Amino acid sequence: MINQNWWFTTLLVHKFKYCPPLTTDIKCDVLTVGGGFSGVSAAAEFLRQGRDVVLIDRNIVGGSSAGRS
């Protein structure tokens, strides 16, 4: 049996634009570091409040333990 990660297999079907690493300063109200369940939930709540939010992750958002859950 092969256990595949739904997030990765779904992302492979679509051609999403690669986002290069940050090399310049950015401005935002809230910077969320980490795109797991907590980071995405926090970023979504700040967006609902009308804040300018940036979410960064070293890999694919939801692609680590959150994607395997």
Coordinates of N, CA, C and O in Angstrom, one line a residue:
M1 N 0.8 -1.2 0.0 CA 0.0 0.0 0.0 C 0.9 1.2 0.0 O 1.8 1.4 0.8
I2 N 0.6 2.2 -0.9 CA 1.3 3.4 -0.9 C 0.5 4.5 -0.3 O -0.7 4.8 -0.7
N3 N 1.0 5.2 0.7 CA 0.3 6.2 1.4 C 0.8 7.6 0.8 O 1.9 8.0 1.1
Q4 N -0.1 8.2 0.1 CA 0.3 9.5 -0.6 C -0.3 10.7 0.1 O -1.4 10.6 0.7
N5 N 0.4 11.8 0.1 CA -0.1 13.0 0.8 C -1.0 13.7 -0.2 O -0.7 14.0 -1.3
W6 N -2.3 13.9 0.3 CA -3.3 14.5 -0.6 C -2.9 15.9 -1.1 O -3.1 16.2 -2.2
W7 N -2.3 16.7 -0.2 CA -1.9 18.0 -0.6 C -0.9 18.0 -1.7 O -1.0 18.7 -2.7
F8 N 0.1 17.1 -1.6 CA 1.2 17.1 -2.7 C 0.6 16.5 -4.0 O 0.9 17.1 -5.0
T9 N -0.2 15.5 -3.9 CA -0.7 14.9 -5.1 C -1.7 15.9 -5.8 O -1.8 16.0 -7.0
T10 N -2.4 16.7 -5.0 CA -3.3 17.7 -5.6 C -2.5 18.8 -6.2 O -2.9 19.3 -7.3
L11 N -1.5 19.2 -5.5 CA -0.7 20.4 -6.0 C 0.0 20.0 -7.3 O 0.3 20.8 -8.2
L12 N 0.4 18.7 -7.4 CA 1.1 18.3 -8.6 C 0.2 18.3 -9.9 O 0.7 18.5 -11.0
V13 N -1.1 18.2 -9.7 CA -2.0 18.3 -10.8 C -2.1 19.7 -11.4 O -2.2 19.9 -12.6
H14 N -2.0 20.7 -10.5 CA -2.1 22.1 -10.9 C -0.7 22.7 -11.0 O 0.2 22.4 -10.3
K15 N -0.6 23.7 -11.9 CA 0.7 24.4 -12.0 C 0.6 25.7 -11.2 O 0.1 26.7 -11.8
F16 N 1.1 25.7 -10.0 CA 1.1 26.9 -9.2 C 2.4 27.6 -9.4 O 3.4 27.0 -9.6
K17 N 2.3 28.9 -9.3 CA 3.5 29.7 -9.5 C 4.4 29.5 -8.3 O 4.0 29.6 -7.2
Y18 N 5.7 29.4 -8.6 CA 6.7 29.2 -7.6 C 7.0 30.6 -7.0 O 7.0 31.6 -7.7
C19 N 7.0 30.6 -5.7 CA 7.3 31.9 -5.0 C 8.7 31.8 -4.5 O 9.0 31.0 -3.6
P20 N 9.6 32.7 -5.0 CA 11.0 32.6 -4.6 C 11.2 33.1 -3.1 O 10.3 33.8 -2.6
P21 N 12.3 32.7 -2.5 CA 12.5 33.2 -1.1 C 12.5 34.7 -1.0 O 12.9 35.4 -2.0
L22 N 12.2 35.3 0.1 CA 12.2 36.7 0.3 C 13.6 37.2 0.3 O 14.5 36.7 1.0
T23 N 13.9 38.2 -0.4 CA 15.2 38.9 -0.5 C 15.1 40.4 -0.2 O 16.1 41.0 -0.2
T24 N 13.9 40.9 -0.1 CA 13.7 42.3 0.2 C 12.7 42.4 1.4 O 12.1 41.5 1.8
D25 N 12.7 43.6 1.9 CA 11.7 43.9 3.0 C 10.3 43.9 2.4 O 10.0 44.3 1.3
I26 N 9.4 43.5 3.3 CA 8.0 43.6 3.0 C 7.3 44.3 4.1 O 7.8 44.3 5.3
K27 N 6.1 44.8 3.9 CA 5.3 45.5 4.9 C 4.0 44.8 5.0 O 3.4 44.5 4.0
C28 N 3.6 44.6 6.3 CA 2.3 44.0 6.5 C 1.9 44.3 8.0 O 2.7 44.8 8.8
D29 N 0.6 44.1 8.3 CA 0.2 44.3 9.7 C 0.6 43.0 10.5 O 1.0 43.2 11.6
V30 N 0.5 41.9 9.9 CA 0.7 40.6 10.6 C 1.5 39.7 9.7 O 1.2 39.5 8.6
L31 N 2.6 39.2 10.3 CA 3.4 38.2 9.6 C 3.2 36.8 10.3 O 3.5 36.7 11.5
T32 N 2.7 35.9 9.6 CA 2.5 34.5 10.2 C 3.6 33.6 9.6 O 3.8 33.5 8.4
V33 N 4.4 33.0 10.5 CA 5.5 32.1 10.2 C 5.0 30.7 10.4 O 4.8 30.3 11.5
G34 N 4.9 29.9 9.3 CA 4.5 28.5 9.4 C 3.1 28.4 8.9 O 2.1 29.1 9.2
G35 N 2.9 27.5 7.9 CA 1.7 27.3 7.2 C 1.0 26.0 7.6 O 0.4 25.3 6.8
G36 N 1.1 25.6 8.9 CA 0.3 24.4 9.3 C -1.1 24.9 9.8 O -1.5 26.0 9.4
F37 N -1.8 24.0 10.5 CA -3.1 24.4 10.9 C -3.2 25.7 11.7 O -4.0 26.5 11.4
S38 N -2.3 25.8 12.7 CA -2.3 27.0 13.5 C -2.0 28.3 12.7 O -2.7 29.3 12.9
G39 N -1.0 28.2 11.9 CA -0.6 29.4 11.1 C -1.7 29.8 10.1 O -2.0 31.0 10.0
V40 N -2.2 28.9 9.4 CA -3.3 29.2 8.4 C -4.5 29.7 9.1 O -5.1 30.7 8.7
S41 N -4.9 29.1 10.3 CA -6.0 29.6 11.0 C -5.8 31.0 11.5 O -6.7 31.8 11.5
A42 N -4.7 31.3 12.1 CA -4.4 32.6 12.6 C -4.4 33.6 11.4 O -5.0 34.7 11.6
A43 N -3.8 33.3 10.3 CA -3.7 34.2 9.2 C -5.2 34.5 8.7 O -5.5 35.6 8.3
A44 N -6.0 33.5 8.6 CA -7.4 33.6 8.1 C -8.2 34.5 9.1 O -8.9 35.4 8.6
E45 N -8.0 34.4 10.4 CA -8.7 35.2 11.3 C -8.2 36.7 11.2 O -9.1 37.6 11.2
F46 N -7.0 36.9 11.0 CA -6.5 38.3 10.9 C -7.0 38.9 9.6 O -7.3 40.1 9.5
L47 N -7.1 38.1 8.5 CA -7.7 38.6 7.3 C -9.1 39.0 7.4 O -9.6 40.0 6.9
R48 N -9.9 38.2 8.2 CA -11.3 38.5 8.5 C -11.4 39.8 9.2 O -12.4 40.5 9.1
Q49 N -10.4 40.2 10.0 CA -10.4 41.4 10.7 C -10.0 42.6 9.9 O -9.9 43.7 10.3
G50 N -9.6 42.3 8.6 CA -9.2 43.4 7.7 C -7.8 43.7 7.7 O -7.4 44.8 7.2
R51 N -6.9 42.9 8.3 CA -5.5 43.2 8.4 C -4.8 42.7 7.2 O -5.3 41.8 6.4
D52 N -3.7 43.4 6.9 CA -2.8 43.0 5.8 C -1.9 41.9 6.3 O -1.0 42.1 7.1
V53 N -2.1 40.7 5.8 CA -1.4 39.5 6.3 C -0.4 38.9 5.3 O -0.8 38.8 4.1
V54 N 0.7 38.5 5.7 CA 1.7 37.7 4.9 C 1.9 36.4 5.7 O 2.2 36.4 6.9
L55 N 1.8 35.3 5.0 CA 2.1 34.0 5.6 C 3.3 33.4 4.9 O 3.3 33.3 3.6
I56 N 4.3 33.0 5.6 CA 5.5 32.4 5.0 C 5.7 31.0 5.6 O 5.3 30.7 6.7
D57 N 6.2 30.1 4.7 CA 6.5 28.8 5.1 C 7.7 28.4 4.3 O 7.9 28.8 3.2
R58 N 8.5 27.5 4.9 CA 9.7 27.1 4.2 C 9.4 26.1 3.0 O 10.3 25.8 2.2
N59 N 8.2 25.6 3.0 CA 7.9 24.6 2.0 C 6.4 24.9 1.5 O 6.0 26.0 1.5
I60 N 5.7 23.9 1.2 CA 4.3 24.1 0.7 C 3.4 24.2 1.9 O 3.5 23.4 2.9
V61 N 2.5 25.2 1.9 CA 1.6 25.4 3.0 C 0.7 24.1 3.2 O 0.2 23.6 2.2
G62 N 0.7 23.6 4.4 CA -0.1 22.4 4.6 C 0.6 21.1 4.2 O 0.1 20.1 4.1
G63 N 1.9 21.3 3.9 CA 2.6 20.1 3.3 C 3.4 19.2 4.3 O 4.0 18.3 3.9
S64 N 3.4 19.6 5.5 CA 4.1 18.8 6.5 C 3.1 17.9 7.3 O 2.3 17.3 6.7
S65 N 3.2 17.9 8.6 CA 2.3 17.1 9.4 C 0.9 17.5 9.2 O 0.0 16.6 9.3
A66 N 0.6 18.8 9.0 CA -0.8 19.2 8.7 C -1.4 18.5 7.5 O -2.5 18.1 7.5
G67 N -0.6 18.3 6.5 CA -1.1 17.7 5.3 C -1.2 16.2 5.4 O -1.9 15.6 4.6
R68 N -0.6 15.6 6.4 CA -0.6 14.2 6.6 C -1.7 13.8 7.6 O -2.0 12.6 7.8
S69 N -2.4 14.8 8.2 CA -3.4 14.5 9.2 C -4.8 14.4 8.5 O -5.1 15.0 7.6

